Short mmCIF file of C-alpha atoms and ligand atoms in Angstrom, two decimals:
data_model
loop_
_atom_site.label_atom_id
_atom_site.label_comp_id
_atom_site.label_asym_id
_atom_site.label_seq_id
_atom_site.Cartn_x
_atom_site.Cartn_y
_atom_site.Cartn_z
CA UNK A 1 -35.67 -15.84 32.04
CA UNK A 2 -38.03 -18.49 32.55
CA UNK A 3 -38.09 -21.89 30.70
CA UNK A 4 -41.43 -21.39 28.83
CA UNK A 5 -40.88 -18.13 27.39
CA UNK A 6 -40.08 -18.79 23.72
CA UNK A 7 -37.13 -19.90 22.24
CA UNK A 8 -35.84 -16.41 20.67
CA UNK A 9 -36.47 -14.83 23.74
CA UNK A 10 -33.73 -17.12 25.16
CA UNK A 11 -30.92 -15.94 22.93
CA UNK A 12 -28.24 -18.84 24.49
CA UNK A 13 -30.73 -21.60 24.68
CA UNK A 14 -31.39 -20.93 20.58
CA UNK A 15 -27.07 -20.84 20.47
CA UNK A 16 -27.50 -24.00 22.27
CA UNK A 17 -30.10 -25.72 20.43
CA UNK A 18 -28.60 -24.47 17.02
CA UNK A 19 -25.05 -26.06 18.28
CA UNK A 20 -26.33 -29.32 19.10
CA UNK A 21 -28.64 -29.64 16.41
CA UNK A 22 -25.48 -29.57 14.44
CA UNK A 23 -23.57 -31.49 16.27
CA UNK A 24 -25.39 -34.37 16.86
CA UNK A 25 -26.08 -35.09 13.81
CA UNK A 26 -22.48 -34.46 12.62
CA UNK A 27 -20.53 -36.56 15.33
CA UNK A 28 -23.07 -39.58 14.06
CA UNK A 29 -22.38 -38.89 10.35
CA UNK A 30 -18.39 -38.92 11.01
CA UNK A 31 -18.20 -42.01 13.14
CA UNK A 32 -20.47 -44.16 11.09
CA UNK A 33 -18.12 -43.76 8.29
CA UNK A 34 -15.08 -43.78 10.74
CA UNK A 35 -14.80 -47.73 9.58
CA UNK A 36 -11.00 -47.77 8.79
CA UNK A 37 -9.87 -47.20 12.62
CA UNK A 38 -9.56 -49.85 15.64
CA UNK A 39 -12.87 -49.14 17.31
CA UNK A 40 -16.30 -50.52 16.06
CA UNK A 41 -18.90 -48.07 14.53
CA UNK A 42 -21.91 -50.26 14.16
CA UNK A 43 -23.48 -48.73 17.93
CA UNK A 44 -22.84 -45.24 19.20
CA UNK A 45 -24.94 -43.63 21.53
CA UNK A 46 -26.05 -40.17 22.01
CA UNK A 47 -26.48 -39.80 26.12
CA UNK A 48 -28.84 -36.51 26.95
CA UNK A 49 -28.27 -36.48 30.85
CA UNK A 50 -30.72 -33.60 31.80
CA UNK A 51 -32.80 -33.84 29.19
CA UNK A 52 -36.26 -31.33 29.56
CA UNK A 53 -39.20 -32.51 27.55
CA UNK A 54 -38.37 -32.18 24.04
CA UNK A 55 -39.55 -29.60 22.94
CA UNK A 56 -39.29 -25.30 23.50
CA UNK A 57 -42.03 -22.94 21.92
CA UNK A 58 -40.83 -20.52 19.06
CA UNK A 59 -42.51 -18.12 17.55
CA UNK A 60 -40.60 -17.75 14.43
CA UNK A 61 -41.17 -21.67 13.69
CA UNK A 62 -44.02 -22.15 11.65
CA UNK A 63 -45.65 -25.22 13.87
CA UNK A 64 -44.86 -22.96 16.98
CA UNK A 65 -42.20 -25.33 18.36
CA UNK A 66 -38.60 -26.68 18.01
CA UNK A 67 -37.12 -29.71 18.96
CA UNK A 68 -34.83 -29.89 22.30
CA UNK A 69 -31.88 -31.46 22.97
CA UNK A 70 -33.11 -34.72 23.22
CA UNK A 71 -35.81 -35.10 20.83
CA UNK A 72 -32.80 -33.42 18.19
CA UNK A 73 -30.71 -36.62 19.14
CA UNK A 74 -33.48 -39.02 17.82
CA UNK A 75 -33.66 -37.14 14.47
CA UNK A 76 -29.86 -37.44 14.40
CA UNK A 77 -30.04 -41.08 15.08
CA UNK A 78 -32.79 -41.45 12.92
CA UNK A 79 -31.36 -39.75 10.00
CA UNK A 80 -27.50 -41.93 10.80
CA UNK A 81 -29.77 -44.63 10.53
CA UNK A 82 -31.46 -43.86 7.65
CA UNK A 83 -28.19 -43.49 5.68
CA UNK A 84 -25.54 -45.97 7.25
CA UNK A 85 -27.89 -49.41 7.29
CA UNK A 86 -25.46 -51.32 9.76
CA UNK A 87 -25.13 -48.34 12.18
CA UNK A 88 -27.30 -48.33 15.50
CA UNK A 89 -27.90 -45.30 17.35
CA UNK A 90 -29.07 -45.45 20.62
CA UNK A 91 -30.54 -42.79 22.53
CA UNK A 92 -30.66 -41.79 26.55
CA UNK A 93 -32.85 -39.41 27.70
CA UNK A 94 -32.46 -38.43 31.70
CA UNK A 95 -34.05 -36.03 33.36
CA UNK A 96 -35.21 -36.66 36.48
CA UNK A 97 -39.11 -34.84 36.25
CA UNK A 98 -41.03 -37.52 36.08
CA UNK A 99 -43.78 -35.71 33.71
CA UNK A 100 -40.99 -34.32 31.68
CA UNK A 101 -39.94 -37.88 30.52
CA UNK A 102 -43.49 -38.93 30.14
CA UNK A 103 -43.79 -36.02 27.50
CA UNK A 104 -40.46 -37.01 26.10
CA UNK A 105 -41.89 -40.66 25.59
CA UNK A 106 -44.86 -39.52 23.63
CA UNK A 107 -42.72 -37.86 21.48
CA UNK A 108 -40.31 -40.57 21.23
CA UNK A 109 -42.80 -43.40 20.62
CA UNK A 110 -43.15 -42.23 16.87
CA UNK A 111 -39.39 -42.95 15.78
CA UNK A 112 -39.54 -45.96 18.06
CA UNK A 113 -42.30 -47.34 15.86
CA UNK A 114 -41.05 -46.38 12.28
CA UNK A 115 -38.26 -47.91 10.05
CA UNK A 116 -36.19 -47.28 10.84
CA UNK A 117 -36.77 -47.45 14.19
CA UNK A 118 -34.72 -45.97 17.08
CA UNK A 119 -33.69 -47.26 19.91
CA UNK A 120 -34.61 -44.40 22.30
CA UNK A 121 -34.64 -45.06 25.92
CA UNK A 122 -35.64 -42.70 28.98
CA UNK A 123 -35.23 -42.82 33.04
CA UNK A 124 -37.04 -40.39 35.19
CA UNK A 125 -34.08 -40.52 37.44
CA UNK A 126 -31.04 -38.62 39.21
CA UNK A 127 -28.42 -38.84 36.34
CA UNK A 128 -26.17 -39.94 38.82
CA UNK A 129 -28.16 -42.73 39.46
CA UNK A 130 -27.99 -43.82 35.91
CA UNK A 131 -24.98 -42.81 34.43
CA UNK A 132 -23.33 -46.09 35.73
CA UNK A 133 -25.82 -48.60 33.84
CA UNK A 134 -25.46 -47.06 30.24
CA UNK A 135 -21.70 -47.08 30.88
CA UNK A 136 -21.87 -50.54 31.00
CA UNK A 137 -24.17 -51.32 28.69
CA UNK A 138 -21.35 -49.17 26.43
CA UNK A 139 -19.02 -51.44 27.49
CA UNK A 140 -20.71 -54.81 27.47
CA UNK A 141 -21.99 -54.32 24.24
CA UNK A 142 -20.32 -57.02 22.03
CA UNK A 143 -23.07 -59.33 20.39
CA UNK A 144 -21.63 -58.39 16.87
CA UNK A 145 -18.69 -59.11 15.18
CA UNK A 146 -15.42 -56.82 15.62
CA UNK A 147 -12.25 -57.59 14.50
CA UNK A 148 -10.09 -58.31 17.16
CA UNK A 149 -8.27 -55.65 19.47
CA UNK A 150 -7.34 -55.84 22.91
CA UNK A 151 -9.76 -52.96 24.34
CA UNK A 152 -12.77 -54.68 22.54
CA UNK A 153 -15.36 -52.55 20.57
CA UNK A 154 -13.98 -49.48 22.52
CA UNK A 155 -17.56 -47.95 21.24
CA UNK A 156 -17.80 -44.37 20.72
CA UNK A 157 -20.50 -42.18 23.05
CA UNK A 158 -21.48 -38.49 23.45
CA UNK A 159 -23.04 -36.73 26.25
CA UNK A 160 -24.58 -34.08 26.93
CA UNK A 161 -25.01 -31.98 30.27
CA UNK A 162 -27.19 -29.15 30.65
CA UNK A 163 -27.97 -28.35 34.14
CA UNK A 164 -30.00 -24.84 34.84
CA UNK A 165 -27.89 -24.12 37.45
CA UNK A 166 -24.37 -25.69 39.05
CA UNK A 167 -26.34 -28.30 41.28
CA UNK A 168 -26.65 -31.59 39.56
CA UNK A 169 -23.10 -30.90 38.36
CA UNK A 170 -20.21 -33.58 39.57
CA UNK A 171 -17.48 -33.86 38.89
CA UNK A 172 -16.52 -37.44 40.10
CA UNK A 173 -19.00 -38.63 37.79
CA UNK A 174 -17.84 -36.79 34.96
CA UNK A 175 -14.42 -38.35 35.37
CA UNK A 176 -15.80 -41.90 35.48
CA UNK A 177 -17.75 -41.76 32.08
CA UNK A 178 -16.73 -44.56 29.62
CA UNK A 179 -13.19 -44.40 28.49
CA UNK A 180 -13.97 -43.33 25.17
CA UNK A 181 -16.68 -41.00 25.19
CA UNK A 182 -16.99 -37.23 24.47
CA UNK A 183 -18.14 -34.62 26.72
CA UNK A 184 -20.34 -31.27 26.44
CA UNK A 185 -21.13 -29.52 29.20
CA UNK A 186 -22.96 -26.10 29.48
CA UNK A 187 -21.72 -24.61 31.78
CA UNK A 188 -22.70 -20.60 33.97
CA UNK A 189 -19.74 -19.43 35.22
CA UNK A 190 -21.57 -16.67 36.24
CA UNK A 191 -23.70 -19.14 39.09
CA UNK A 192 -19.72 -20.24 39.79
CA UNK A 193 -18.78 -17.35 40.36
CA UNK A 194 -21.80 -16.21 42.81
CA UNK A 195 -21.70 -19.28 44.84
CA UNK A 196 -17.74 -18.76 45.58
CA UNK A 197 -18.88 -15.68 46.79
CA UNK A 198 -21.29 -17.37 49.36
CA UNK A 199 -22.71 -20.78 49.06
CA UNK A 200 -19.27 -22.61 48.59
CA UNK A 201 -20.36 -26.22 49.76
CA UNK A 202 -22.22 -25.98 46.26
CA UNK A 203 -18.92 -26.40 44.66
CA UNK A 204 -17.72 -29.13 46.80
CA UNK A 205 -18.90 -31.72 44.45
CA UNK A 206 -18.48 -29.42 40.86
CA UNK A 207 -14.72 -29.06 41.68
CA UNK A 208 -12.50 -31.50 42.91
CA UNK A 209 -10.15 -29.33 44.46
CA UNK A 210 -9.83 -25.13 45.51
CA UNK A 211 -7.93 -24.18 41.95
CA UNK A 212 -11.31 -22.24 41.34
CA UNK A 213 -10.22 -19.49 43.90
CA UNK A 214 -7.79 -18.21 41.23
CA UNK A 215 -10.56 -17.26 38.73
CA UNK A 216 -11.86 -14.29 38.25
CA UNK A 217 -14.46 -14.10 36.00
CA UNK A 218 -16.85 -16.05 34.48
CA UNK A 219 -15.21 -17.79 31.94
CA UNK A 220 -12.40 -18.31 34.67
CA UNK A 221 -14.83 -20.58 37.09
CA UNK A 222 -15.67 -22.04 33.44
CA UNK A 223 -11.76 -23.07 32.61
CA UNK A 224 -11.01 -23.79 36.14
CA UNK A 225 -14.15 -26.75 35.59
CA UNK A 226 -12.65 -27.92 32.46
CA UNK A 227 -9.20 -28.20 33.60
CA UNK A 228 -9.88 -30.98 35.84
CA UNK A 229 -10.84 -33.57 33.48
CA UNK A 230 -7.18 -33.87 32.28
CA UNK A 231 -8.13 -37.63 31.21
CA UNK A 232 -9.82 -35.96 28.57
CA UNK A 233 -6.84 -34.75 26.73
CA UNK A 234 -8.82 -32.22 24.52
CA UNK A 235 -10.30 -29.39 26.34
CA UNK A 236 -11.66 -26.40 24.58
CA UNK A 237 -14.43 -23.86 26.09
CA UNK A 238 -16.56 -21.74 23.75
CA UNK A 239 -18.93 -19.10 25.29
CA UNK A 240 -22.73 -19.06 24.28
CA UNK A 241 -24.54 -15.79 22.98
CA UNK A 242 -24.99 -14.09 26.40
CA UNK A 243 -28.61 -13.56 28.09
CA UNK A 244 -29.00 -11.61 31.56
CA UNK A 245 -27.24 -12.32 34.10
CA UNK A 246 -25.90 -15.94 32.59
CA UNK A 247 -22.30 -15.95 31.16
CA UNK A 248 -22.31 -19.42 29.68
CA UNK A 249 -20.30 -21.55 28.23
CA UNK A 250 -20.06 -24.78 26.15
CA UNK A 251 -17.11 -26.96 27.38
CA UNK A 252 -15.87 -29.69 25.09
CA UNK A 253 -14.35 -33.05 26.39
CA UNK A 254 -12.43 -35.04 24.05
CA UNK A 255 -9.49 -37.10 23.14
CA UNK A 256 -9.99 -37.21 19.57
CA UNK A 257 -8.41 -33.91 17.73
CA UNK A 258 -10.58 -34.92 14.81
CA UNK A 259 -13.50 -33.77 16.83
CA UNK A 260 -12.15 -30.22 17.49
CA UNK A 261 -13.18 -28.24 13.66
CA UNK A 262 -16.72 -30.59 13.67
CA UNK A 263 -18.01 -28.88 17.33
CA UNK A 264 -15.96 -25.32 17.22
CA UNK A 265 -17.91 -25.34 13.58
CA UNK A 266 -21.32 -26.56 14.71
CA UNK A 267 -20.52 -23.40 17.48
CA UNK A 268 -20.38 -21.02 15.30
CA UNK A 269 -22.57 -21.94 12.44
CA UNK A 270 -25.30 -21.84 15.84
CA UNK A 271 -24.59 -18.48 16.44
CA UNK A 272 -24.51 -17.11 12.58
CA UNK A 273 -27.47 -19.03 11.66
CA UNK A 274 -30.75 -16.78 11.71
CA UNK A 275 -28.72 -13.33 12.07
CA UNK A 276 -27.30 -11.29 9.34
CA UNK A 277 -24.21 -13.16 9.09
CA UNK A 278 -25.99 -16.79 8.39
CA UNK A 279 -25.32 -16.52 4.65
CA UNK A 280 -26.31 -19.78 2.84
CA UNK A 281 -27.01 -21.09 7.14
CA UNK A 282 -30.43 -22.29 7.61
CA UNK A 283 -31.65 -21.69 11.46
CA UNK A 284 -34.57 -25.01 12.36
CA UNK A 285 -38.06 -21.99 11.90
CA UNK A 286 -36.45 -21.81 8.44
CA UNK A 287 -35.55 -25.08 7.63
CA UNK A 288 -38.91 -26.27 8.58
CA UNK A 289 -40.70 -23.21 6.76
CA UNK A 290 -38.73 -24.06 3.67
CA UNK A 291 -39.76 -27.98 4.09
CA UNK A 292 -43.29 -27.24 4.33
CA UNK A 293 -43.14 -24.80 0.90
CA UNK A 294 -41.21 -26.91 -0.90
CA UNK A 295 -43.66 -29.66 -0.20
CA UNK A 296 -46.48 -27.61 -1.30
CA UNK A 297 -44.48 -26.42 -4.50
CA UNK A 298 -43.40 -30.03 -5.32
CA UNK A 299 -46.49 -32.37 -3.67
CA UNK A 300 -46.39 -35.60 -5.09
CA UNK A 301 -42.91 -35.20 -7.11
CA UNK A 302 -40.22 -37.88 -6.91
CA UNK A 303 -36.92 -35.58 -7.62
CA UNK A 304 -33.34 -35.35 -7.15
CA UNK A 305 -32.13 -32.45 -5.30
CA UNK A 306 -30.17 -31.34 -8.66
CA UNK A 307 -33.64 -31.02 -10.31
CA UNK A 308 -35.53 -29.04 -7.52
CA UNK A 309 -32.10 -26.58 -8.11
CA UNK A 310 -32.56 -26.35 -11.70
CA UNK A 311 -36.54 -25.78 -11.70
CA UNK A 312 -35.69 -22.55 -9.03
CA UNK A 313 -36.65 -24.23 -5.56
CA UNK A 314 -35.07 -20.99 -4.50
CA UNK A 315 -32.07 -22.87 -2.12
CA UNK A 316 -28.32 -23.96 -2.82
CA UNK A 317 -27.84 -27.54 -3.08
CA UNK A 318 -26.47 -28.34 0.03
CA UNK A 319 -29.39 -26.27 1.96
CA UNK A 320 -31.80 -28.31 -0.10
CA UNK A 321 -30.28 -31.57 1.03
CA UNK A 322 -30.80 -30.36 4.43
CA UNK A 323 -34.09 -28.88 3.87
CA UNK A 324 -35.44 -32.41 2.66
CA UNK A 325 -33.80 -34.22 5.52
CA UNK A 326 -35.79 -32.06 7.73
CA UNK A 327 -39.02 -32.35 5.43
CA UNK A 328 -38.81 -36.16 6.07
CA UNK A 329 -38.43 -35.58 9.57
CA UNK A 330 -41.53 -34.09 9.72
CA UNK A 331 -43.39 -36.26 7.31
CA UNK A 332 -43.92 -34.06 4.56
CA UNK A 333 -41.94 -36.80 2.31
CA UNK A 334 -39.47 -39.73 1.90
CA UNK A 335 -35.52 -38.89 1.35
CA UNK A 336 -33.01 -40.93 0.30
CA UNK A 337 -29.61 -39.47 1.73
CA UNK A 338 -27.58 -41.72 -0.54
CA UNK A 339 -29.02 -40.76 -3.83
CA UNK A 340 -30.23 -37.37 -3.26
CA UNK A 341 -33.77 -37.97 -4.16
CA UNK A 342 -36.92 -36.87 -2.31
CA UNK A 343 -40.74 -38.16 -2.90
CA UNK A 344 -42.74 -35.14 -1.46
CA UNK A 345 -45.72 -36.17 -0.06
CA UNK A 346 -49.19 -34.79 -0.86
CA UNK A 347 -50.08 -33.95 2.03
CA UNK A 348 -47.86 -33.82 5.03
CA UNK A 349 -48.40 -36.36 7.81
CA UNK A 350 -50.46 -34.84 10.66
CA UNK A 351 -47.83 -34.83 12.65
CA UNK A 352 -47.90 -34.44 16.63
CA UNK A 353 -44.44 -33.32 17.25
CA UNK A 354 -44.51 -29.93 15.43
CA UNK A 355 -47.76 -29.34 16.05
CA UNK A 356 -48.75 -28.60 12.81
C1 SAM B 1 -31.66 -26.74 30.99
S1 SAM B 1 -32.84 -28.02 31.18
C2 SAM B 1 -32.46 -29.09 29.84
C3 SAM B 1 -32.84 -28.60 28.48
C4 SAM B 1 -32.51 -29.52 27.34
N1 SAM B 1 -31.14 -30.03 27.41
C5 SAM B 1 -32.71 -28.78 26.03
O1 SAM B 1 -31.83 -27.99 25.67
O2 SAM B 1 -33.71 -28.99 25.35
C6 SAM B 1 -32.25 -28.90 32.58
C7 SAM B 1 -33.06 -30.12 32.96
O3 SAM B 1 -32.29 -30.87 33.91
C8 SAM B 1 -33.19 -31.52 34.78
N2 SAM B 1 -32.40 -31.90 35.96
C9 SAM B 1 -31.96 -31.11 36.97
N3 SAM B 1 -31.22 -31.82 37.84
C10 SAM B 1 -31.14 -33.08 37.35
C11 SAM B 1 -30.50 -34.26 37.79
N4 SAM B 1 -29.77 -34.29 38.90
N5 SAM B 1 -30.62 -35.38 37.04
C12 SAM B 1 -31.37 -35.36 35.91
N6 SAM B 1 -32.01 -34.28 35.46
C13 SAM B 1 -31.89 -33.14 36.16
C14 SAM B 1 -34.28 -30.49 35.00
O4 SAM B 1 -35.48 -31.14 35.42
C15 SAM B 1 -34.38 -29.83 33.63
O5 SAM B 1 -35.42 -30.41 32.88
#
C-alpha cells in the first residue's frame, strides 16, 4: 500500500506508530528515574535511523494527521524533559530524502525553540554514514559530573530502524552500535523470504552468514535476523497487525531484562488501542479529540486532574493525565506532570504540526 494513503488504511504502520508512541516515551520515563544504578541518566538519546517526514495523514484524527516516528520521539523527549529537570534528551532524525528532513526540520524547529527546548538534530544522509558519529558523541559525552566507574557514563540509547523494504538493512552496523544501547527493528520477513527465493545478494549484507536457509516462513527469516546479534543478550520478536502481502515484525535488542514487560506492553497496548478490546486505551485521533474537548469544556481553568474527574470530564484518571500531556503537546494548555495540574488555554495555539 502506498505511503500516503492514510494511516488506518495501513493497519501495521498504525501497530507501529501506536507501539512506539508508547515506547518512547516509556523507555525515557524509566531511565530518567533509573538514578540508583552505575550508568548516568542525565543524557539519553532517542536515534530514529530512517526516519520519513514526521508526519502520516489520518482520517480519524481530528487535525487530519499523526505524528511519525520521529516527530513522536521529540514529544517523548519533550515531555522527559518537562518532568525530570536534569535529564537531556537528544534526538536523531536520519533519513536520507533530502526534502523529507527538510519537512522534519520545520516541524522540529518549534520544540527546538520552546522551554524546554529539545535538542533535535537531523542528517539527510545514508544511516550508515552516520551511525558512527552519534556513537561517539554517545560515548564522548562526559562534560557532567558522574560518579566514578570504570566504563564511564555508559549512557543509555534507543534506536529505531524502519526500512520499507530489506535494503538499507546491515547487519555489521547493527552489531557495532554503542555498547549499551537498545535495538528495534521492523522487520518483513515476508521481503526475506522472496529475495531467498531470487535476489540473494540482497541478503549478503542483512545476514552475516547462510543460517537463513533453514527458515521457512516469515517469521523464520525474522528469527534467523535476530539471532545474530547474540551481543545483545535479550532477543524477543513480536509480529505487527498484518497488511497485504507484508508479514512484519518488531524485533527487540536488549541486554536489560527490565526492558522486556515495558516494549512487549507498549506492543500490545498498540494493537488493543482503537479496537474493541482498547478498554480504558486511548489510540493518538482520540487522545487528541479528547484534548481539544476538554479544552473547550475547561478553557481558561487551572485544575488538577482529580478535579476534572470529579466535575465528569468523562475519562479515568490515568487517561486524563495522558490526555493533558497530549493537550500541552499541542498547545491547547500548560501541564505540570509532577503535580497533576493543567492550565487549559483559551484558545489553543494555532498550531502547524496538527494542522489544526
Ligand atoms: C518506513 S519509512 C519510515 C517511517 C517512519 N519511521 C515512521 O514510522 O514514521 C522508511 C524511510 O527510510 C528512508 N530510507 C531508506 N533507506 C535509507 C537509508 N539507507 N538511510 C536512511 N534512510 C533511509 C526512506 O527514505 C523512508 O523515508
Amino acid at each position: 500500500v502506498p505511503a500516503d494513503k492514510p494511516v488506518e488504511a495501513r493497519r501495521q504502520t498504525t501497530h507501529k506508530l501506536e507501539t512506539m508512541d508508547r515506547y518512547w516515551r516509556i523507555w525515557c520515563r524509566i531511565l530518567a528515574q533509573a538514578t540508583a544504578f552505575p550508568f548516568c541518566t542525565r543524557h539519553l538519546w532517542l536515534v530514529d535511523t530512517m526516519a520519513g517526514t514526521g508526519i502520516h495523514e489520518s482520517i480519524s484524527d481530528r487535525g487530519g494527521r499523526v505524528p511519525g516516528t520521529p516527530f513522536q520521539a521529540v514529544l517523548a523527549a519533550r515531555a522527559t524533559q518537562a518532568e525530570f529537570l536534569e535529564v537531556t534528551v537528544h534526538v536523531r532524525a536520519i533519513d536520507k530524502k533530502k526534502d523529507y528532513v527538510a519537512e522534519l526540520d520545520k516541524l522540529f524547529d518549534r520544540y527546538r525553540l520552546q522551554t524546554p527546548s529539545v535538542d533535535a538534530q537531523t542528517y539527510p544522509n545514508d544511516w550508515v554514514e552516520v551511525v558512527p558519529g552519534i556513537s561517539a558523541e554517545i560515548a564522548g559525552k562526559a562534560d557532567h559530573p558522574f560518579r566514578a566507574s570504570i566504563y564511564g557514563h555508559q549512557h543509555r540509547s534507543l534506536w529505531l530502524i524502519d526500512p520499507f523494504g530489506l535494503e538499507p538493512l546491515r547487519y555489521d552496523v547493527i552489531d557495532a552500535l554503542p555498547r549499551w544501547s537498545e535495538v528495534i527493528v521492523n522487520f518483513d520477513g515476508n521481503a526475506a523470504r522472496r529475495h531467498a527465493a531470487k535476489n540473494l545478494s540482497l541478503l549478503e549484507h542483512v545476514y552475516r552468514d547462510d543460517r537463513w536457509r533453514q527458515a521457512t516462513d516469515a517469521e523464520g527469516y525474522a528469527q534467523a535476523f535476530m539471532d545474530q546479534f547474540p551481543r545483545f543478550t535479550i532477543r524477543n520478536l513480536y509480529p505487527l497487525w498484518p497488511s497485504g502481502s507484508q508479514d512484519r515484525f518488531l524485533i527487540h535488542l536488549t541486554t536489560s531484562k527490565a526492558a522486556i514487560r515495558p516494549f512487549r506492553s507498549s506492543v500490545t497496548n498498540g494493537l488493543k488501542a482503537g479496537t474493541i478490546a482498547a478498554g480504558d486505551l486511548l489510540n493518538t485521533p482520540q487522545k487528541h479529540a479528547a484534548a481539544l474537548s476538554l479544552q473547550e469544556r475547561f478553557a481558561g481553568l487551572e485544575l488538577a486532574v482529580d478535579e476534572m474527574y470529579a466535575a465528569g470530564a468523562g475519562f479515568t484518571k490515568q487517561q486524563l493525565r495522558l490526555v493533558c500531556q497530549v493537550a500541552d503537546e499541542l498547545g491547547c494548555g500548560k501541564w505540570l506532570a509532577k503535580a497533576l495540574r493543567m492550565t487549559w488555554f483559551i484558545e489553543c495555539e494555532p498550531d502547524p504540526t496538527f494542522g489544526l
